[in-house]
PDB file of C-alpha atoms in Angstrom:
ATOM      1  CA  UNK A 256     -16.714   0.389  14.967  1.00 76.00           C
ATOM      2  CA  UNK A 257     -19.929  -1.353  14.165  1.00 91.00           C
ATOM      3  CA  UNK A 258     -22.310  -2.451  17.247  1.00 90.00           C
ATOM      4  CA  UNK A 259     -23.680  -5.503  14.903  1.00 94.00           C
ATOM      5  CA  UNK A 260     -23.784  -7.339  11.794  1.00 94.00           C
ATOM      6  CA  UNK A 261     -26.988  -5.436  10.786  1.00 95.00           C
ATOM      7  CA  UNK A 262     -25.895  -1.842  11.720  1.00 96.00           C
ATOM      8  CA  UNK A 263     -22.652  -3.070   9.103  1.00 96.00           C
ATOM      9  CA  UNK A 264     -25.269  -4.380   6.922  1.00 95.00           C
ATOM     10  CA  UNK A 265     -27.349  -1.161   6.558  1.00 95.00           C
ATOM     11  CA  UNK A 266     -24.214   1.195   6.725  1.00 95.00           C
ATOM     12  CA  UNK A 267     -22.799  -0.560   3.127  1.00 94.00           C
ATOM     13  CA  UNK A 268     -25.944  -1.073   1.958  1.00 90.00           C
ATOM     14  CA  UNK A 269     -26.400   2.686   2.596  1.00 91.00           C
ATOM     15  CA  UNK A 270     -22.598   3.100   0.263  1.00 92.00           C
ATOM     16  CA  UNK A 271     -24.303   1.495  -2.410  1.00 89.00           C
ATOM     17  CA  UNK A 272     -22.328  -1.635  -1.782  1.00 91.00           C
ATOM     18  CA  UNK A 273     -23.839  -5.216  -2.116  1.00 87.00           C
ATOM     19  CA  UNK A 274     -22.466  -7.357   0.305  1.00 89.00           C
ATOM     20  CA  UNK A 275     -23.075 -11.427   0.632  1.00 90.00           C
ATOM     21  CA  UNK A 276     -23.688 -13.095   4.109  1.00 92.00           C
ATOM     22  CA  UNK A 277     -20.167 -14.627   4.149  1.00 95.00           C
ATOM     23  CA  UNK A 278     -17.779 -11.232   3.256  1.00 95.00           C
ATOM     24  CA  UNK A 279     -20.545  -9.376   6.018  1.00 96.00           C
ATOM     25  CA  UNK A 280     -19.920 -11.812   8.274  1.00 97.00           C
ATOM     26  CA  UNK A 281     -15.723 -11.443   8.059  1.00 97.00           C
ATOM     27  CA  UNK A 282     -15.800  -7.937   8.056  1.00 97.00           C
ATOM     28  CA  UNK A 283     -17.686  -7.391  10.869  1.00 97.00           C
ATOM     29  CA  UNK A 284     -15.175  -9.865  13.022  1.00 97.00           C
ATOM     30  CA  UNK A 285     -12.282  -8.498  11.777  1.00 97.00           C
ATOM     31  CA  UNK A 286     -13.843  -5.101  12.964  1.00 96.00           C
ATOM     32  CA  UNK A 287     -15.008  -6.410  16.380  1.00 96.00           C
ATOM     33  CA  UNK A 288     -11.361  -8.251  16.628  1.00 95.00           C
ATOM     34  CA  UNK A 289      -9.167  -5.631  15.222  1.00 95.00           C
ATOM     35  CA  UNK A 290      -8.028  -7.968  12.820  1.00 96.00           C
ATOM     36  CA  UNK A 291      -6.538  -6.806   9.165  1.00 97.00           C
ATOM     37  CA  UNK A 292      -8.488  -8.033   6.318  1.00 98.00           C
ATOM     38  CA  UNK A 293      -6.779  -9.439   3.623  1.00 98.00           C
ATOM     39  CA  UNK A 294      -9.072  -9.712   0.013  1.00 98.00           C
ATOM     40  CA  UNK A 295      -7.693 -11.725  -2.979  1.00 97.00           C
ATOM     41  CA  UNK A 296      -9.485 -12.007  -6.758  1.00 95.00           C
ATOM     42  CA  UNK A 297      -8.917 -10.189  -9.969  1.00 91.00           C
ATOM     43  CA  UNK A 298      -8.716  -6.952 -10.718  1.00 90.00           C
ATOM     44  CA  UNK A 299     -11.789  -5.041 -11.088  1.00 84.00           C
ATOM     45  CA  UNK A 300     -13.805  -7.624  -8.788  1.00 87.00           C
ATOM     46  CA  UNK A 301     -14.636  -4.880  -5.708  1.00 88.00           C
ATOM     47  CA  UNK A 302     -11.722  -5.722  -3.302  1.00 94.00           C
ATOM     48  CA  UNK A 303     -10.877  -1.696  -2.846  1.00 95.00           C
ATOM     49  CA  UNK A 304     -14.299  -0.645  -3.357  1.00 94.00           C
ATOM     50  CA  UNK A 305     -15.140  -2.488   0.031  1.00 96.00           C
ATOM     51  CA  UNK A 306     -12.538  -0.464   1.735  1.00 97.00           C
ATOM     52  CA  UNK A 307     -14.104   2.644   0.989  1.00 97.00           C
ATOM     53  CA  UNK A 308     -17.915   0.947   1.348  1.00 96.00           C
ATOM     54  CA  UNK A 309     -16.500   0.276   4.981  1.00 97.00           C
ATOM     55  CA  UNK A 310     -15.229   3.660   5.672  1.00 97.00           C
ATOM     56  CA  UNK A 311     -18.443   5.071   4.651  1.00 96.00           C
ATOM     57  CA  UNK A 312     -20.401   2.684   6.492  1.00 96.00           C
ATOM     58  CA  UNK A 313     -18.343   3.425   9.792  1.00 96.00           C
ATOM     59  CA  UNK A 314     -18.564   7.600   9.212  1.00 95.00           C
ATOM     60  CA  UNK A 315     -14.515   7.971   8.293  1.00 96.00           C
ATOM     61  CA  UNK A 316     -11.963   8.227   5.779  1.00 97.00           C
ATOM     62  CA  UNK A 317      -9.316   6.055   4.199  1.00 97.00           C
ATOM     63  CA  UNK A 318      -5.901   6.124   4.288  1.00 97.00           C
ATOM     64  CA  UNK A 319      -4.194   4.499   1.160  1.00 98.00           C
ATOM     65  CA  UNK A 320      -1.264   3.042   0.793  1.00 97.00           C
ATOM     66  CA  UNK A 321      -0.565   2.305  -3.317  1.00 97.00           C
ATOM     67  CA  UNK A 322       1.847  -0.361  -3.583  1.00 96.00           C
ATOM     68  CA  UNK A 323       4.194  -0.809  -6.104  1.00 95.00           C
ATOM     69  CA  UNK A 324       7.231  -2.254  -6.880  1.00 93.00           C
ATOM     70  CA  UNK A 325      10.374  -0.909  -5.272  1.00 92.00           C
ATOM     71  CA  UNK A 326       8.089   0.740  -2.648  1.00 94.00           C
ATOM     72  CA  UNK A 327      10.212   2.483  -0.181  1.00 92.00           C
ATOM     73  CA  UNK A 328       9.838   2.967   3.893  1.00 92.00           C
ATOM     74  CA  UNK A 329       9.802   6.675   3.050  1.00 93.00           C
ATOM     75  CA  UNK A 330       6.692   6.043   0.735  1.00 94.00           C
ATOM     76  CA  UNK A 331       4.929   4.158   3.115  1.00 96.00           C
ATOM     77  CA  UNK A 332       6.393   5.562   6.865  1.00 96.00           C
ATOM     78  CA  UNK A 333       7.428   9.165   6.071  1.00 96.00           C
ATOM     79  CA  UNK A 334      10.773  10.551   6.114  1.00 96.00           C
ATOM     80  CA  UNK A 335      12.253  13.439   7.718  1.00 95.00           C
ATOM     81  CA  UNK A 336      11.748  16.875   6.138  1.00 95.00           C
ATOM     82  CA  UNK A 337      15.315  17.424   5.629  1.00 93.00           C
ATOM     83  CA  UNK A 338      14.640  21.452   4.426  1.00 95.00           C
ATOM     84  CA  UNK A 339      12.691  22.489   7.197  1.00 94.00           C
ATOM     85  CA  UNK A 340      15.100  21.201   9.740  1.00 90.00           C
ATOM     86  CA  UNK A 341      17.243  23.421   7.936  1.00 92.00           C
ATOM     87  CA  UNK A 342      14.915  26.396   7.922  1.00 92.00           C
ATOM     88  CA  UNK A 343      14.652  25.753  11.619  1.00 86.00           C
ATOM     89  CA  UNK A 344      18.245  25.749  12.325  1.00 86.00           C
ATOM     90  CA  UNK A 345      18.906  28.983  10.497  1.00 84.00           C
ATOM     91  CA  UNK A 346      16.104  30.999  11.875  1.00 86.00           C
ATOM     92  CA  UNK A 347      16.412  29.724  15.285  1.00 82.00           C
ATOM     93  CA  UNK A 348      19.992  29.685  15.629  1.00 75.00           C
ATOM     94  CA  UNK A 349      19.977  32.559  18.094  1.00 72.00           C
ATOM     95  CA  UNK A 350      17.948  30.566  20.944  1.00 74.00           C
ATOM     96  CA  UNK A 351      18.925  26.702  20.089  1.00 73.00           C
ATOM     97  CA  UNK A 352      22.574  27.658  21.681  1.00 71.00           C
ATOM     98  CA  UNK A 353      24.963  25.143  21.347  1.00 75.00           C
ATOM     99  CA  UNK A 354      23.758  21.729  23.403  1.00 77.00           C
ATOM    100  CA  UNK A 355      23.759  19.576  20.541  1.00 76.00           C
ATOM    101  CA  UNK A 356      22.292  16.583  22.106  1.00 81.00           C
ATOM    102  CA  UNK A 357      19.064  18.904  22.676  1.00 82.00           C
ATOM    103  CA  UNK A 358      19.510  20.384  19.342  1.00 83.00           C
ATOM    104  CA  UNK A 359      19.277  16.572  17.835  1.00 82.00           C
ATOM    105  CA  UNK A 360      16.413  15.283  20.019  1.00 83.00           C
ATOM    106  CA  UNK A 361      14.493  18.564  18.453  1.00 84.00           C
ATOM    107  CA  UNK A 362      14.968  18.409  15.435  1.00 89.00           C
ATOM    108  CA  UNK A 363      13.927  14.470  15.049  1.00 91.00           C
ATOM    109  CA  UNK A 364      10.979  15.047  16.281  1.00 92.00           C
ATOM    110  CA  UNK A 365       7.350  14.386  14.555  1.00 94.00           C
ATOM    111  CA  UNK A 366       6.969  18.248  14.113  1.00 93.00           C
ATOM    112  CA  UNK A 367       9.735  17.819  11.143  1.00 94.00           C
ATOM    113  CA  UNK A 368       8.709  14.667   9.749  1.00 96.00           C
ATOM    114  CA  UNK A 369       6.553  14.174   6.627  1.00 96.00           C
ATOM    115  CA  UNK A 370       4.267  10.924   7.641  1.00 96.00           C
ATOM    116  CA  UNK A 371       2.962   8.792   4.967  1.00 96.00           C
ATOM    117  CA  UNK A 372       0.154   6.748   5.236  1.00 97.00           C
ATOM    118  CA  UNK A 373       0.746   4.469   7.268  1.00 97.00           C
ATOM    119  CA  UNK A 374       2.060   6.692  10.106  1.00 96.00           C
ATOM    120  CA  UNK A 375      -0.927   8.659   9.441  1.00 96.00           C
ATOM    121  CA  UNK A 376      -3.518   5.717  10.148  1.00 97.00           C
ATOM    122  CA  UNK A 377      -2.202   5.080  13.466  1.00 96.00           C
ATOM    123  CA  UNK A 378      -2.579   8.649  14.543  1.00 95.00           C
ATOM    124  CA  UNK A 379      -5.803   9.250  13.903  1.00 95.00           C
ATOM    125  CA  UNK A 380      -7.447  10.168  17.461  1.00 91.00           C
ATOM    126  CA  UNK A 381     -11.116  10.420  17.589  1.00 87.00           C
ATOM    127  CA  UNK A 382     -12.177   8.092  15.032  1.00 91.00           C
ATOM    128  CA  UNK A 383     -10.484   5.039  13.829  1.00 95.00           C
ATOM    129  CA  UNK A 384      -9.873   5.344   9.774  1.00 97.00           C
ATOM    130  CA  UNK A 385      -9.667   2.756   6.972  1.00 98.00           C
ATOM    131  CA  UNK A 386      -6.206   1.948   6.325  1.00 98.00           C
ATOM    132  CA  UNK A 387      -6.091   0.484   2.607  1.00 98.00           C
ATOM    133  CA  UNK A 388      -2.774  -1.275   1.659  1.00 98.00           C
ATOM    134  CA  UNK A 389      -3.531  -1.690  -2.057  1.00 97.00           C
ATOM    135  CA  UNK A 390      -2.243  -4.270  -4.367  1.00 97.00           C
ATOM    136  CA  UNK A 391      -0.180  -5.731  -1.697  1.00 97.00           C
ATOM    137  CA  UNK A 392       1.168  -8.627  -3.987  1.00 96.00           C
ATOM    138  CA  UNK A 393       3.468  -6.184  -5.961  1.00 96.00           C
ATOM    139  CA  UNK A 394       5.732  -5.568  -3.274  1.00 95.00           C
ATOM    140  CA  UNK A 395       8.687  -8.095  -1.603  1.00 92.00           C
ATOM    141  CA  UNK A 396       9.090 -10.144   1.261  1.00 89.00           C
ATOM    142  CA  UNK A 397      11.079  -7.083   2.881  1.00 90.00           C
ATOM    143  CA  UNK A 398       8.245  -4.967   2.765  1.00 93.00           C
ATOM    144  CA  UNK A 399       6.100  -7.708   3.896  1.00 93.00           C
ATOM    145  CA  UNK A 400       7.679  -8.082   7.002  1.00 91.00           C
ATOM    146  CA  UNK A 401       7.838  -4.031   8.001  1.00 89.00           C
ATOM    147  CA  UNK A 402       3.798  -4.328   7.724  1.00 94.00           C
ATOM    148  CA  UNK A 403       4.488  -7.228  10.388  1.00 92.00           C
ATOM    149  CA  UNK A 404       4.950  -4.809  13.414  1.00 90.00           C
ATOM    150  CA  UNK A 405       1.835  -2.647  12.427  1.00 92.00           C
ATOM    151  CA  UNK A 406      -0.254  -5.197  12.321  1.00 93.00           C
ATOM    152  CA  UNK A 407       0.513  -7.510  14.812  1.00 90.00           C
ATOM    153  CA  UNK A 408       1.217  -4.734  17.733  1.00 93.00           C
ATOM    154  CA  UNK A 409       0.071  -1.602  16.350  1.00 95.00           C
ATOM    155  CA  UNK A 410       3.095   0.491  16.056  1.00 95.00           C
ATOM    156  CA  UNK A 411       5.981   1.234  14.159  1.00 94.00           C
ATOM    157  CA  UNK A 412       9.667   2.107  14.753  1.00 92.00           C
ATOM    158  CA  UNK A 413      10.932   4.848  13.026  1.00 92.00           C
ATOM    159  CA  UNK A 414      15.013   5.182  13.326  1.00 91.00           C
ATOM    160  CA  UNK A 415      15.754   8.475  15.186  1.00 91.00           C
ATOM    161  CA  UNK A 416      12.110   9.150  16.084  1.00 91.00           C
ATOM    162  CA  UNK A 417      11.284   6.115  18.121  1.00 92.00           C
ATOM    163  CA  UNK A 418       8.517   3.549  18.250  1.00 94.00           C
ATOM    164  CA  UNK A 419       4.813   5.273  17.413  1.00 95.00           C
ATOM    165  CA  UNK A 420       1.982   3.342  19.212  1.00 95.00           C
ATOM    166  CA  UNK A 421      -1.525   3.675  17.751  1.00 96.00           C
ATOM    167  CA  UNK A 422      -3.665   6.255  18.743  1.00 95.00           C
ATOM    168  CA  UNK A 423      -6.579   4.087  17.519  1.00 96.00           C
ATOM    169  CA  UNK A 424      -6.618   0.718  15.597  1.00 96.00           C
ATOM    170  CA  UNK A 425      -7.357   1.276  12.274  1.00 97.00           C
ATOM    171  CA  UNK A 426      -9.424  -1.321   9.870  1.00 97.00           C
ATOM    172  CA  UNK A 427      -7.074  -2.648   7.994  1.00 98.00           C
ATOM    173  CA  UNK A 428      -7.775  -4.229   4.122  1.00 98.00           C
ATOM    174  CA  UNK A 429      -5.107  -5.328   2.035  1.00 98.00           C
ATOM    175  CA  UNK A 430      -5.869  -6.014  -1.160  1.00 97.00           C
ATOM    176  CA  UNK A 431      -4.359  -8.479  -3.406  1.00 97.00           C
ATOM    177  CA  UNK A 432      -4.436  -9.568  -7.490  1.00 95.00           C
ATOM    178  CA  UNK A 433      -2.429 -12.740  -6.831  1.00 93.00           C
ATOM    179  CA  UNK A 434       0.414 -11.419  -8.482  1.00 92.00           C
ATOM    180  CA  UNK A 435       2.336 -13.768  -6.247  1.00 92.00           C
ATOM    181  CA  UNK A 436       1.513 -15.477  -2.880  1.00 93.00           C
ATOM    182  CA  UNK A 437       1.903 -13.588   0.069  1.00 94.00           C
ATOM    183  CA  UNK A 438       3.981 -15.010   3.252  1.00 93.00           C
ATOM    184  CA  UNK A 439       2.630 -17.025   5.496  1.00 95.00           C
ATOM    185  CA  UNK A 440       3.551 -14.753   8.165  1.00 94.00           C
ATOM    186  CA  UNK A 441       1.569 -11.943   6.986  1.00 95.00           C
ATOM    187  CA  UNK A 442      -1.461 -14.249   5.754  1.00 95.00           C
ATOM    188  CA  UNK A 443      -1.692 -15.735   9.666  1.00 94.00           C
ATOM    189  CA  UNK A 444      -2.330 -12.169  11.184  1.00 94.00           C
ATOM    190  CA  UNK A 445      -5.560 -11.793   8.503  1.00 96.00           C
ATOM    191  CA  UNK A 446      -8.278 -13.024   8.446  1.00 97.00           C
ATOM    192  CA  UNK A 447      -9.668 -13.727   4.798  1.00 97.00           C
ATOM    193  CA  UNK A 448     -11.959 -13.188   1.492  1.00 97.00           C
ATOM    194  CA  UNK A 449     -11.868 -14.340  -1.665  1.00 95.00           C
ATOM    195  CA  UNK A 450     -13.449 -12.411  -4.585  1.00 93.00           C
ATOM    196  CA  UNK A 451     -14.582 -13.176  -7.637  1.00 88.00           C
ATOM    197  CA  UNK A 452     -15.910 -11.286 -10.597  1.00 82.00           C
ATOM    198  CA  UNK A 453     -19.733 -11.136  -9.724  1.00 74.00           C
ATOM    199  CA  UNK A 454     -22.554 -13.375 -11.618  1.00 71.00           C
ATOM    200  CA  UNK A 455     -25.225 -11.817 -13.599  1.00 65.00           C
ATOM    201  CA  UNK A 456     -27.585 -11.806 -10.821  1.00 71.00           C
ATOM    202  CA  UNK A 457     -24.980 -10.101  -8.559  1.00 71.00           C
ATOM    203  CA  UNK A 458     -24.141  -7.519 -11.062  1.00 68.00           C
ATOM    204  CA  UNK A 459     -27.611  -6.795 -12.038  1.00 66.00           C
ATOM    205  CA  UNK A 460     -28.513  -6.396  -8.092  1.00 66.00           C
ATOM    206  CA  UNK A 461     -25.776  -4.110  -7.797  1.00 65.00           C
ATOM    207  CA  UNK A 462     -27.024  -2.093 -11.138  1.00 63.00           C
ATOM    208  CA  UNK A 463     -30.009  -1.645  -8.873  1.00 63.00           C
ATOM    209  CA  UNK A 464     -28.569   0.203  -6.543  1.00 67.00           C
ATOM    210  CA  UNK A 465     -26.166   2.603  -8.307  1.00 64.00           C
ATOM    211  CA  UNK A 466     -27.683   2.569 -11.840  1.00 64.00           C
ATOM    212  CA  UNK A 467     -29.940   5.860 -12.772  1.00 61.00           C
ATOM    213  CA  UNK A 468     -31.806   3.975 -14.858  1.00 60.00           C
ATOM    214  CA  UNK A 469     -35.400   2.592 -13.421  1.00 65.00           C
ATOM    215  CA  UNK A 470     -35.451  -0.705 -16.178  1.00 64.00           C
ATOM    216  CA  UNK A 471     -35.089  -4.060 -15.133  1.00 70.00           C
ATOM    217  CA  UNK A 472     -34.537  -5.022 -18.531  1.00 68.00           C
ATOM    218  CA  UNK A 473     -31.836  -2.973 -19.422  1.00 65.00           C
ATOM    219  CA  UNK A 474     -29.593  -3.728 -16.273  1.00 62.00           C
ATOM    220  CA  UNK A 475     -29.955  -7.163 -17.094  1.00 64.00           C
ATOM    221  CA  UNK A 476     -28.379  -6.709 -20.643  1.00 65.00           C
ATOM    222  CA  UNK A 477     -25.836  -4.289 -18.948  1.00 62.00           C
ATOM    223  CA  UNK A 478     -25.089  -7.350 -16.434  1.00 60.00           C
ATOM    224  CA  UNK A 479     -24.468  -9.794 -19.766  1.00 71.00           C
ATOM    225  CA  UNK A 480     -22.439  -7.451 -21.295  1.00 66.00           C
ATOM    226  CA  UNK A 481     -20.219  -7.141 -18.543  1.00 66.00           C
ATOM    227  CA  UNK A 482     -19.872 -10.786 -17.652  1.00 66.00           C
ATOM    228  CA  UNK A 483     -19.440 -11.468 -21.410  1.00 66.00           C
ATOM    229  CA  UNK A 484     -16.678  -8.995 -22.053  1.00 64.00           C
ATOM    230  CA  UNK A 485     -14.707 -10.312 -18.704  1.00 68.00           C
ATOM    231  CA  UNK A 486     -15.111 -14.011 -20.237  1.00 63.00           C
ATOM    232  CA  UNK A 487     -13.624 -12.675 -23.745  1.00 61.00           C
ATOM    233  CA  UNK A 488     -10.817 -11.158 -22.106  1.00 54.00           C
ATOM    234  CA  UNK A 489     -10.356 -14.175 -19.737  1.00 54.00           C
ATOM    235  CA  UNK A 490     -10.027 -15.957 -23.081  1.00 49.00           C
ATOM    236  CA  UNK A 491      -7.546 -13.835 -24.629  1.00 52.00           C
ATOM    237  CA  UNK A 492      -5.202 -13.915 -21.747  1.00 52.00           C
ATOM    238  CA  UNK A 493      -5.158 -17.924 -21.869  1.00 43.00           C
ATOM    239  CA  UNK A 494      -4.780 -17.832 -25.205  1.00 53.00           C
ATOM    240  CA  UNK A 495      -1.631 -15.283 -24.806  1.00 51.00           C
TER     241      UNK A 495
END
């Protein structure tokens, strides 16, 4: 997607996203090696903002996948669209005739089935998009391991439909709060960031860029307050 560090560089620069030498440098390899990107740290420290910084940067859109506990295959994959088989059945009856076997293969086909996001990301054609599997930690080792086929070869088995090979490799990020440690499996096909909240200096440089206001000064006490009122409720949740 990106021809060089620099050209990745000036393309999130030009989102408005500040990026440090170290989280440049792993992005761009995991671009250039087609690698998923996994991103741990707090909430609220930038992890899904540099999704959509990348998808900017690269000229395409994201696909997001919200997790959540309980998350189903069906959320995540896509189901069948159970009524408009039925619609099909009843307004086609006349020329389906009665070969069943045909009838079947028809009707579980991807013209009657509702992808999700996941599905989706793979079948993007001209472009490669951003596939964004958000707050990862929340779901279980179950769902953990259906993410193992997509991002190890690319593809995903659907029952009835078949196995669905990418069209192009999307740039995967997952994003994670720590809620609890991922597996090991899915950690060794990532590579990996770490964020924290940003300093003062970090948060007044990016101020710079996507504050209207034109006042050193004032971004600087906007930085303080910001770092101050993360430290006060860092302190509140210790003391809870």
């Amino acid at each position: 997607v990106f021809g060089s560090p620099q050209e990745l560089s000036e393309g999130l620069r030009d989102a408005r996203y500040i990026v440090d030498p170290v989280t440049l440098q792993v992005v761009y390899l995991a671009s250039a090696m087609q690698k998923p990107l996994l991103v741990e740290g707090p909430p609220g420290c930038g992890k899904t903002e540099l999704a959509y910084a990348v998808a900017i940067a690269a000229g395409t859109v994201v696909e997001r996948l919200q997790c959540y506990e309980g998350i189903t295959d069906d959320k995540a994959i896509g189901k069948f669209d159970e009524a408009l088989q039925k619609l099909f059945l009843e307004t086609q009856r006349a020329d389906l005739g009665f070969d069943w076997n045909a009838i079947r293969s028809r009707l579980h086909t991807l013209d009657f089935f509702s992808e999700g996001p996941l599905l989706r990301a793979l079948r993007y054609r001209d472009r490669p998009c951003v596939l964004l599997i958000d707050e990862i930690d929340k779901v279980d080792q179950e769902f953990e391991a259906l993410l193992l086929e997509i991002l190890s070869a690319w593809q995903v088995t659907v029952p009835k439909l078949g196995t669905i090979k990418a069209e192009t490799v999307p740039f995967v990020v997952l994003s994670s709060n720590e809620e609890r440690r991922l597996g090991d499996p899915l950690r060794r096909r990532c590579l990996y960031l770490r964020f924290e909240y940003p300093t003062v200096e970090r948060e007044t440089e990016i101020l710079a860029v996507r504050c209207t206001s034109q006042d050193p000064a004032l971004r600087g006490q906007l930085a303080g307050l910001a770092s101050a009122l993360r430290r006060d409720a860092g302190d509140r949740r210790v003391r809870s």
